[in-house]
Short mmCIF file of C-alpha atoms in Angstrom, two decimals:
data_model
loop_
_atom_site.label_atom_id
_atom_site.label_comp_id
_atom_site.label_asym_id
_atom_site.label_seq_id
_atom_site.Cartn_x
_atom_site.Cartn_y
_atom_site.Cartn_z
CA UNK S 1 -0.01 0.03 0.00
CA UNK S 2 1.23 3.47 -0.76
CA UNK S 3 2.98 5.62 1.89
CA UNK S 4 1.66 8.88 0.30
CA UNK S 5 -0.51 10.98 2.54
CA UNK S 6 -4.32 10.71 1.70
CA UNK S 7 -5.32 13.01 -1.08
CA UNK S 8 -8.38 13.70 -3.30
CA UNK S 9 -6.18 12.87 -6.25
CA UNK S 10 -5.72 9.19 -7.17
CA UNK S 11 -2.70 8.02 -9.11
CA UNK S 12 -3.31 4.97 -11.42
CA UNK S 13 -0.42 2.91 -12.97
CA UNK S 14 -0.24 0.33 -15.74
CA UNK S 15 -2.91 2.14 -17.77
CA UNK S 16 -2.61 0.47 -21.18
CA UNK S 17 -3.37 2.23 -24.48
CA UNK S 18 -6.58 0.25 -24.75
CA UNK S 19 -7.97 1.82 -21.54
CA UNK S 20 -10.10 4.90 -22.04
CA UNK S 21 -10.98 7.79 -19.75
CA UNK S 22 -14.42 6.32 -19.38
CA UNK S 23 -13.03 3.00 -18.27
CA UNK S 24 -11.12 4.69 -15.41
CA UNK S 25 -14.20 6.77 -14.39
CA UNK S 26 -16.17 3.50 -14.06
CA UNK S 27 -13.49 2.18 -11.72
CA UNK S 28 -13.89 4.92 -9.12
CA UNK S 29 -17.29 6.58 -9.71
CA UNK S 30 -19.07 4.08 -7.26
CA UNK S 31 -17.11 5.85 -4.49
CA UNK S 32 -17.94 9.50 -5.47
CA UNK S 33 -17.85 12.07 -8.23
CA UNK S 34 -14.65 12.51 -10.30
CA UNK S 35 -13.99 16.29 -10.84
CA UNK S 36 -10.84 16.09 -12.97
CA UNK S 37 -8.99 13.42 -14.99
CA UNK S 38 -5.59 13.61 -16.59
CA UNK S 39 -4.31 10.73 -18.82
CA UNK S 40 -0.54 10.38 -18.82
CA UNK S 41 -0.37 8.29 -21.95
CA UNK S 42 3.45 8.20 -22.39
CA UNK S 43 3.80 6.82 -18.85
CA UNK S 44 0.84 4.47 -18.96
CA UNK S 45 -0.51 6.36 -15.95
CA UNK S 46 -3.50 8.56 -14.99
CA UNK S 47 -4.54 11.05 -12.28
CA UNK S 48 -8.09 11.33 -11.07
CA UNK S 49 -9.31 13.95 -8.66
CA UNK S 50 -12.34 12.91 -6.50
CA UNK S 51 -14.95 15.44 -5.29
CA UNK S 52 -13.79 15.09 -1.69
CA UNK S 53 -11.14 13.28 0.40
CA UNK S 54 -13.53 10.57 1.91
CA UNK S 55 -14.39 9.47 -1.58
CA UNK S 56 -10.76 8.90 -2.49
CA UNK S 57 -10.03 7.16 0.82
CA UNK S 58 -13.05 4.83 0.38
CA UNK S 59 -11.79 3.90 -3.15
CA UNK S 60 -8.27 3.20 -1.95
CA UNK S 61 -9.50 1.12 0.99
CA UNK S 62 -11.71 -0.96 -1.19
CA UNK S 63 -8.95 -1.64 -3.74
CA UNK S 64 -6.60 -2.66 -1.01
CA UNK S 65 -8.47 -5.98 -0.83
CA UNK S 66 -9.72 -6.17 -4.40
CA UNK S 67 -7.21 -6.07 -7.31
CA UNK S 68 -8.67 -3.47 -9.76
CA UNK S 69 -8.79 -4.74 -13.37
CA UNK S 70 -9.70 -2.74 -16.45
CA UNK S 71 -10.26 -4.55 -19.73
CA UNK S 72 -8.50 -7.58 -18.44
CA UNK S 73 -5.38 -5.57 -17.31
CA UNK S 74 -4.44 -5.18 -13.63
CA UNK S 75 -4.04 -1.55 -12.71
CA UNK S 76 -2.42 -0.18 -9.58
CA UNK S 77 -3.79 2.71 -7.56
CA UNK S 78 -2.37 4.95 -4.79
CA UNK S 79 -2.79 8.46 -3.44
CA UNK S 80 -1.05 11.01 -5.60
CA UNK S 81 1.53 13.41 -4.11
CA UNK S 82 -0.79 16.15 -5.60
CA UNK S 83 -3.42 17.28 -3.17
CA UNK S 84 -5.21 19.16 -5.96
CA UNK S 85 -5.12 19.19 -9.80
CA UNK S 86 -5.28 22.80 -11.06
CA UNK S 87 -5.85 23.55 -14.78
CA UNK S 88 -2.17 24.60 -15.16
CA UNK S 89 -1.05 21.35 -13.59
CA UNK S 90 -3.26 19.33 -15.89
CA UNK S 91 -1.83 21.13 -18.93
CA UNK S 92 1.67 20.75 -17.72
CA UNK S 93 1.28 17.09 -16.85
CA UNK S 94 -0.40 16.43 -20.21
CA UNK S 95 2.41 18.12 -22.07
CA UNK S 96 5.17 16.45 -20.09
CA UNK S 97 3.56 13.04 -20.25
CA UNK S 98 2.83 13.05 -23.95
CA UNK S 99 6.27 14.43 -24.75
CA UNK S 100 4.52 16.94 -27.02
CA UNK S 101 7.78 18.48 -28.19
CA UNK S 102 8.29 20.91 -30.97
CA UNK S 103 8.70 19.46 -34.46
CA UNK S 104 12.07 17.80 -34.54
CA UNK S 105 14.06 15.55 -36.90
CA UNK S 106 13.97 12.83 -34.31
CA UNK S 107 10.73 10.85 -33.84
CA UNK S 108 9.72 8.74 -30.77
CA UNK S 109 7.64 5.82 -32.06
CA UNK S 110 5.61 3.55 -29.82
CA UNK S 111 4.23 0.36 -31.37
CA UNK S 112 0.93 -0.95 -29.99
CA UNK S 113 -0.59 -4.44 -30.62
CA UNK S 114 2.93 -5.90 -31.21
CA UNK S 115 2.17 -9.25 -32.69
CA UNK S 116 5.39 -9.69 -34.61
CA UNK S 117 9.02 -8.76 -33.82
CA UNK S 118 9.93 -5.31 -35.12
CA UNK S 119 13.63 -4.86 -36.12
CA UNK S 120 15.66 -1.92 -37.35
CA UNK S 121 15.29 -3.26 -40.93
CA UNK S 122 11.45 -3.23 -40.70
CA UNK S 123 11.37 0.35 -39.24
CA UNK S 124 13.85 1.60 -41.96
CA UNK S 125 11.66 0.04 -44.61
CA UNK S 126 8.55 1.87 -43.15
CA UNK S 127 10.17 5.29 -42.56
CA UNK S 128 12.72 5.73 -45.30
CA UNK S 129 10.17 6.54 -48.09
CA UNK S 130 9.65 9.86 -46.29
CA UNK S 131 13.24 10.88 -46.32
CA UNK S 132 16.80 9.81 -45.51
CA UNK S 133 16.89 7.94 -42.16
CA UNK S 134 20.18 8.51 -40.40
CA UNK S 135 19.82 6.49 -37.23
CA UNK S 136 17.42 4.19 -35.43
CA UNK S 137 17.52 2.98 -31.80
CA UNK S 138 14.90 0.52 -30.46
CA UNK S 139 14.12 -0.35 -26.79
CA UNK S 140 11.51 -1.78 -24.51
CA UNK S 141 9.90 0.54 -21.91
CA UNK S 142 6.88 0.49 -19.69
CA UNK S 143 4.88 2.04 -22.57
CA UNK S 144 5.83 -0.99 -24.77
CA UNK S 145 8.18 -1.46 -27.71
CA UNK S 146 9.63 1.92 -28.82
CA UNK S 147 12.08 3.34 -31.23
CA UNK S 148 13.87 6.67 -31.82
CA UNK S 149 14.26 7.46 -35.55
CA UNK S 150 16.50 10.35 -36.70
CA UNK S 151 15.89 11.87 -40.09
CA UNK S 152 18.44 14.02 -42.01
CA UNK S 153 15.98 16.85 -41.86
CA UNK S 154 13.17 18.07 -39.68
CA UNK S 155 10.90 18.42 -42.74
CA UNK S 156 11.31 14.67 -43.49
CA UNK S 157 10.42 13.78 -39.95
CA UNK S 158 7.28 15.95 -40.07
CA UNK S 159 6.25 14.30 -43.38
CA UNK S 160 6.83 10.84 -41.82
CA UNK S 161 4.76 11.64 -38.76
CA UNK S 162 1.94 13.06 -40.81
CA UNK S 163 1.96 10.19 -43.18
CA UNK S 164 2.36 7.27 -40.74
CA UNK S 165 0.70 8.31 -37.50
CA UNK S 166 -1.87 5.71 -36.44
CA UNK S 167 -1.11 3.35 -39.26
CA UNK S 168 -0.43 -0.39 -38.89
CA UNK S 169 2.92 -1.94 -40.05
CA UNK S 170 1.17 -5.25 -40.54
CA UNK S 171 -2.53 -5.91 -41.28
CA UNK S 172 -4.49 -5.48 -38.02
CA UNK S 173 -1.51 -5.03 -35.68
CA UNK S 174 1.78 -3.18 -34.94
CA UNK S 175 0.14 0.23 -34.83
CA UNK S 176 2.33 3.32 -34.95
CA UNK S 177 1.99 6.03 -32.24
CA UNK S 178 4.51 8.78 -33.43
CA UNK S 179 5.55 11.89 -31.40
CA UNK S 180 8.48 14.27 -31.78
CA UNK S 181 11.30 13.58 -29.47
CA UNK S 182 13.02 16.33 -27.49
CA UNK S 183 16.50 14.82 -28.13
CA UNK S 184 18.86 16.66 -30.47
CA UNK S 185 21.08 13.79 -31.61
CA UNK S 186 20.98 9.99 -31.25
CA UNK S 187 24.08 8.23 -30.07
CA UNK S 188 24.48 4.83 -31.70
CA UNK S 189 27.28 2.50 -30.70
CA UNK S 190 26.39 -0.68 -32.48
CA UNK S 191 24.92 -1.71 -35.85
CA UNK S 192 22.68 -4.69 -35.06
CA UNK S 193 18.99 -5.56 -35.11
CA UNK S 194 18.34 -3.12 -32.21
CA UNK S 195 20.25 -0.05 -33.31
CA UNK S 196 21.76 1.24 -36.54
CA UNK S 197 23.69 4.24 -37.70
CA UNK S 198 23.19 4.43 -41.51
CA UNK S 199 25.78 7.11 -41.74
CA UNK S 200 28.48 4.92 -40.24
CA UNK S 201 28.30 1.35 -41.54
CA UNK S 202 31.62 0.44 -39.98
CA UNK S 203 30.29 0.30 -36.39
CA UNK S 204 30.65 -3.06 -34.56
CA UNK S 205 27.65 -5.33 -34.05
CA UNK S 206 28.73 -6.71 -30.70
CA UNK S 207 27.15 -5.23 -27.63
CA UNK S 208 29.34 -5.35 -24.59
CA UNK S 209 28.09 -2.61 -22.34
CA UNK S 210 25.36 -0.21 -21.68
CA UNK S 211 24.08 2.16 -24.43
CA UNK S 212 25.17 5.77 -23.89
CA UNK S 213 21.75 6.84 -25.22
CA UNK S 214 20.58 9.35 -22.62
CA UNK S 215 17.62 8.02 -20.72
CA UNK S 216 17.48 4.65 -22.47
CA UNK S 217 19.59 1.73 -21.36
CA UNK S 218 19.51 -1.53 -23.33
CA UNK S 219 20.62 -4.15 -20.74
CA UNK S 220 23.77 -5.28 -22.57
CA UNK S 221 25.69 -4.41 -19.39
CA UNK S 222 23.12 -5.86 -17.08
CA UNK S 223 24.14 -9.44 -17.78
CA UNK S 224 27.86 -8.84 -18.57
CA UNK S 225 28.19 -7.70 -14.93
CA UNK S 226 27.00 -11.09 -13.67
CA UNK S 227 29.73 -13.49 -12.45
CA UNK S 228 30.58 -16.09 -15.09
CA UNK S 229 28.43 -19.13 -14.49
CA UNK S 230 25.53 -17.12 -13.12
CA UNK S 231 23.70 -18.14 -16.39
CA UNK S 232 24.59 -21.49 -17.93
CA UNK S 233 23.49 -20.05 -21.26
CA UNK S 234 25.12 -16.72 -21.30
CA UNK S 235 24.28 -16.34 -25.00
CA UNK S 236 20.79 -15.45 -23.75
CA UNK S 237 22.05 -12.12 -22.51
CA UNK S 238 21.83 -10.39 -25.89
CA UNK S 239 18.28 -11.85 -26.39
CA UNK S 240 17.26 -10.71 -22.97
CA UNK S 241 18.74 -7.27 -23.71
CA UNK S 242 16.92 -7.03 -26.95
CA UNK S 243 13.53 -7.99 -25.44
CA UNK S 244 13.51 -5.96 -22.21
CA UNK S 245 15.60 -2.98 -23.18
CA UNK S 246 17.29 -2.69 -19.86
CA UNK S 247 14.20 -2.72 -17.69
CA UNK S 248 13.27 -6.20 -16.57
CA UNK S 249 9.60 -7.00 -16.10
CA UNK S 250 8.34 -5.80 -12.58
CA UNK S 251 9.12 -8.47 -10.01
CA UNK S 252 12.00 -10.12 -12.03
CA UNK S 253 15.36 -9.71 -10.39
CA UNK S 254 17.62 -11.24 -13.11
CA UNK S 255 19.93 -12.71 -10.39
CA UNK S 256 18.38 -16.10 -9.73
CA UNK S 257 20.73 -19.01 -10.32
CA UNK S 258 18.43 -21.93 -9.59
CA UNK S 259 17.30 -23.70 -12.84
CA UNK S 260 14.81 -26.17 -11.41
CA UNK S 261 11.27 -25.43 -10.24
CA UNK S 262 8.87 -27.41 -8.16
CA UNK S 263 5.26 -27.36 -9.44
CA UNK S 264 2.55 -28.52 -7.00
CA UNK S 265 -1.22 -28.77 -6.71
CA UNK S 266 -1.46 -30.18 -10.19
CA UNK S 267 -4.50 -32.13 -11.40
CA UNK S 268 -2.73 -35.57 -11.44
CA UNK S 269 -5.55 -37.13 -13.44
CA UNK S 270 -5.10 -34.77 -16.42
CA UNK S 271 -1.48 -33.58 -16.38
CA UNK S 272 1.52 -35.26 -18.01
CA UNK S 273 5.13 -34.25 -18.83
CA UNK S 274 4.29 -33.10 -22.42
CA UNK S 275 1.55 -30.78 -21.15
CA UNK S 276 3.85 -29.30 -18.63
CA UNK S 277 6.40 -28.83 -21.37
CA UNK S 278 3.90 -26.96 -23.50
CA UNK S 279 3.19 -24.49 -20.70
CA UNK S 280 6.66 -24.00 -19.24
CA UNK S 281 8.40 -23.76 -22.65
CA UNK S 282 6.78 -20.31 -23.08
CA UNK S 283 9.34 -19.05 -20.51
CA UNK S 284 12.45 -20.79 -21.65
CA UNK S 285 13.99 -23.93 -22.98
CA UNK S 286 13.16 -27.17 -21.05
CA UNK S 287 15.97 -29.65 -20.13
CA UNK S 288 13.87 -32.28 -18.40
CA UNK S 289 10.66 -32.83 -16.45
CA UNK S 290 9.83 -35.35 -13.81
CA UNK S 291 6.45 -36.18 -12.26
CA UNK S 292 6.95 -37.23 -8.60
CA UNK S 293 5.42 -40.77 -8.24
CA UNK S 294 5.15 -40.57 -4.44
CA UNK S 295 3.40 -37.15 -4.86
CA UNK S 296 1.34 -37.41 -8.07
CA UNK S 297 0.29 -33.70 -7.91
CA UNK S 298 3.96 -32.56 -7.87
CA UNK S 299 6.51 -32.20 -10.68
CA UNK S 300 10.01 -30.96 -11.18
CA UNK S 301 10.86 -28.82 -14.25
CA UNK S 302 14.42 -28.01 -15.13
CA UNK S 303 14.71 -24.85 -17.21
CA UNK S 304 17.61 -23.79 -19.51
CA UNK S 305 18.99 -21.28 -16.97
CA UNK S 306 18.08 -19.32 -13.78
CA UNK S 307 16.63 -16.40 -15.57
CA UNK S 308 14.19 -18.66 -17.44
CA UNK S 309 13.28 -20.38 -14.24
CA UNK S 310 12.60 -17.02 -12.59
CA UNK S 311 10.27 -16.05 -15.44
CA UNK S 312 8.36 -19.29 -15.02
CA UNK S 313 7.91 -18.92 -11.30
CA UNK S 314 6.94 -15.24 -11.62
CA UNK S 315 4.37 -15.64 -14.44
CA UNK S 316 2.85 -19.06 -13.54
CA UNK S 317 2.54 -18.94 -9.78
CA UNK S 318 -1.15 -19.19 -8.99
CA UNK S 319 -2.22 -19.90 -12.53
CA UNK S 320 -5.38 -22.10 -12.92
CA UNK S 321 -5.12 -25.38 -14.86
CA UNK S 322 -7.60 -28.25 -14.92
CA UNK S 323 -9.50 -26.86 -11.94
CA UNK S 324 -6.46 -26.49 -9.78
CA UNK S 325 -4.47 -23.35 -8.79
CA UNK S 326 -0.82 -24.26 -9.43
CA UNK S 327 1.92 -23.45 -6.99
CA UNK S 328 5.30 -22.79 -8.57
CA UNK S 329 8.53 -22.39 -6.52
CA UNK S 330 12.22 -22.81 -6.92
CA UNK S 331 13.30 -26.32 -6.13
CA UNK S 332 16.00 -27.30 -3.55
CA UNK S 333 17.43 -29.61 -6.30
CA UNK S 334 19.84 -27.77 -8.72
CA UNK S 335 19.04 -30.24 -11.54
CA UNK S 336 16.89 -33.34 -12.23
CA UNK S 337 18.89 -36.56 -12.30
CA UNK S 338 18.44 -38.62 -15.45
CA UNK S 339 16.27 -41.66 -14.69
CA UNK S 340 13.88 -43.97 -16.49
CA UNK S 341 10.85 -41.89 -15.15
CA UNK S 342 12.44 -38.58 -16.38
CA UNK S 343 11.39 -37.05 -19.67
CA UNK S 344 14.28 -35.46 -21.65
CA UNK S 345 13.60 -32.34 -23.70
CA UNK S 346 17.00 -30.77 -24.03
CA UNK S 347 17.23 -31.66 -27.75
CA UNK S 348 13.57 -31.16 -28.53
CA UNK S 349 13.01 -29.04 -31.62
CA UNK S 350 9.90 -27.76 -29.84
CA UNK S 351 11.87 -25.69 -27.46
CA UNK S 352 11.01 -22.19 -28.34
CA UNK S 353 14.19 -20.33 -27.40
CA UNK S 354 16.57 -21.98 -29.80
CA UNK S 355 15.67 -19.43 -32.43
CA UNK S 356 14.09 -15.93 -32.11
CA UNK S 357 14.86 -15.93 -28.37
CA UNK S 358 14.49 -12.14 -28.26
CA UNK S 359 10.96 -12.32 -29.59
CA UNK S 360 10.04 -15.12 -27.23
CA UNK S 361 11.29 -13.23 -24.21
CA UNK S 362 9.37 -10.20 -25.26
CA UNK S 363 6.11 -12.14 -25.26
CA UNK S 364 6.61 -13.67 -21.79
CA UNK S 365 3.46 -12.98 -19.68
CA UNK S 366 1.07 -14.61 -17.27
CA UNK S 367 -1.69 -16.74 -18.84
CA UNK S 368 -4.28 -14.66 -20.62
CA UNK S 369 -7.66 -15.34 -22.14
CA UNK S 370 -6.28 -15.04 -25.69
CA UNK S 371 -4.06 -17.56 -27.44
CA UNK S 372 -2.03 -16.84 -30.62
CA UNK S 373 -1.80 -19.67 -33.18
CA UNK S 374 0.91 -19.80 -35.86
CA UNK S 375 2.18 -22.26 -38.47
CA UNK S 376 -1.45 -22.98 -39.46
CA UNK S 377 -2.41 -24.77 -42.62
CA UNK S 378 -2.97 -22.27 -45.46
CA UNK S 379 -6.49 -23.49 -46.16
CA UNK S 380 -7.77 -23.52 -42.58
CA UNK S 381 -10.99 -21.69 -41.79
CA UNK S 382 -12.26 -20.06 -38.57
CA UNK S 383 -14.93 -22.68 -38.28
CA UNK S 384 -12.26 -25.37 -38.17
CA UNK S 385 -10.28 -23.51 -35.56
CA UNK S 386 -13.34 -23.23 -33.33
CA UNK S 387 -14.09 -26.90 -33.83
CA UNK S 388 -10.59 -27.75 -32.82
CA UNK S 389 -10.55 -25.73 -29.54
CA UNK S 390 -14.17 -25.49 -28.40
CA UNK S 391 -13.78 -28.56 -26.11
CA UNK S 392 -11.63 -26.48 -23.81
CA UNK S 393 -14.25 -23.76 -23.14
CA UNK S 394 -16.49 -21.03 -24.57
CA UNK S 395 -14.89 -19.22 -27.38
CA UNK S 396 -15.82 -15.50 -27.38
CA UNK S 397 -14.13 -14.54 -30.64
CA UNK S 398 -11.62 -15.63 -33.22
CA UNK S 399 -9.60 -13.89 -35.93
CA UNK S 400 -7.75 -15.52 -38.81
CA UNK S 401 -5.15 -13.45 -40.59
CA UNK S 402 -2.01 -13.62 -42.71
CA UNK S 403 1.40 -12.32 -41.98
CA UNK S 404 4.50 -12.76 -44.12
CA UNK S 405 2.45 -15.11 -46.20
CA UNK S 406 1.70 -17.48 -43.32
CA UNK S 407 -1.68 -18.12 -41.75
CA UNK S 408 -2.10 -17.20 -38.05
CA UNK S 409 -5.07 -16.82 -35.73
CA UNK S 410 -6.21 -15.38 -32.38
CA UNK S 411 -8.65 -17.31 -30.23
CA UNK S 412 -10.33 -15.53 -27.28
CA UNK S 413 -11.83 -17.65 -24.50
CA UNK S 414 -14.06 -16.55 -21.64
CA UNK S 415 -11.40 -17.31 -18.95
CA UNK S 416 -7.64 -17.57 -18.62
CA UNK S 417 -7.93 -21.17 -17.40
CA UNK S 418 -9.71 -22.22 -20.62
CA UNK S 419 -7.02 -20.64 -22.77
CA UNK S 420 -4.33 -22.24 -20.65
CA UNK S 421 -5.89 -25.72 -21.02
CA UNK S 422 -6.13 -25.18 -24.83
CA UNK S 423 -2.55 -24.24 -24.98
CA UNK S 424 -1.17 -27.23 -22.86
CA UNK S 425 -3.41 -29.69 -24.82
CA UNK S 426 -3.05 -28.50 -28.35
CA UNK S 427 0.42 -26.87 -28.68
CA UNK S 428 2.58 -28.82 -31.15
CA UNK S 429 -0.35 -30.93 -32.27
CA UNK S 430 -0.59 -31.45 -36.08
CA UNK S 431 -3.52 -30.08 -38.06
CA UNK S 432 -3.62 -31.26 -41.67
CA UNK S 433 0.09 -31.98 -41.54
CA UNK S 434 1.11 -28.60 -40.00
CA UNK S 435 2.43 -28.68 -36.37
CA UNK S 436 0.73 -25.64 -34.91
CA UNK S 437 2.52 -23.40 -32.28
CA UNK S 438 0.53 -21.74 -29.50
CA UNK S 439 1.38 -18.90 -27.16
CA UNK S 440 -0.47 -16.39 -25.00
CA UNK S 441 -1.41 -13.08 -26.67
CA UNK S 442 -1.14 -9.92 -24.64
CA UNK S 443 -3.94 -8.31 -26.72
CA UNK S 444 -7.02 -7.53 -24.65
CA UNK S 445 -9.48 -7.94 -27.45
CA UNK S 446 -9.83 -8.87 -31.08
#
């Protein structure tokens, strides 16, 4: 709970771009009248001023025991350090938050509905028709995946913003939200998939330290500072850096060294090693899995390294599966000993992090109501998708689309548990000869 003194002004965090002012009003209006509201879009935050102090206190007390959720996203509320929002403060906050800078040759681009990995090459292809692009830097922040794009001239940047604002890079996703940056020059140290200086092609691609970009770190140094051996797969460091851009997900320390997790309170009648593999492989490569015969509702899962194990514990603790709320903790055993009752997965081509590790880290999240299907047969229909998954629960909506010439789909269930069951039962199952891949989507709606 916040240590701020009680105030009529309530501060709301984790306000995603899909959340509207009206959504926030509905959250607190049962407790009293809202007199002012400021959306801090660039920070994913908002400020709401209640009519009086008791109304704000009642709202905060209620949400101490009930996790507030808006459009399926958990939001976090506390008293603001502001006692009152004046009109001047609203304007100043709004300008500061939206980074509404003067027209500038450097653009700050936020990408919403990120279904596919966006690289420097993709951004260059999108923006270069509007003028010569000198430099691009990409990073992951609380607002989502972002990039700074420096044009040769301010006129080119203005044309690009006017022509591309609100457009999608791919059909139905990867929407561009473009603002002028207040930076004067981008500092690029490496030419790779995350940053590029098109005026200096001789820059190295290896990333061995923190970026000197003011205000934006890119995690290269975060892992090079760890003692050798802290991560058995130190090659993951670059992928982690690319995915999280220096700021690890809230609650993730990045310092855990234990690779094996203990999963308990499983439904022993319905679970098996392959189903556990399908779920835990979302958070890292799986070495081996063992169901404990003397405790049928317990299992050990050995992940590829300590960071992946930490992601699994963080995102799966308390998840519902087959009517049971799973408990996931670090095991006292450093590894799982090879034995006849142990299932080996270290060489499985279904491990997701052997390729595109950066993309897979970026999509790590707790189970959601929406699953994303890829590598689907080209001729598949939405009716066939519904028929394939409806045994796992009520399907609210589906969307079939094509990206890079490949069929993909989104399936929205009524509950997270139904989506989780569909994923663990149907990931890597062939449909018409295609082995489908399933992951959780962070989209709130189709």
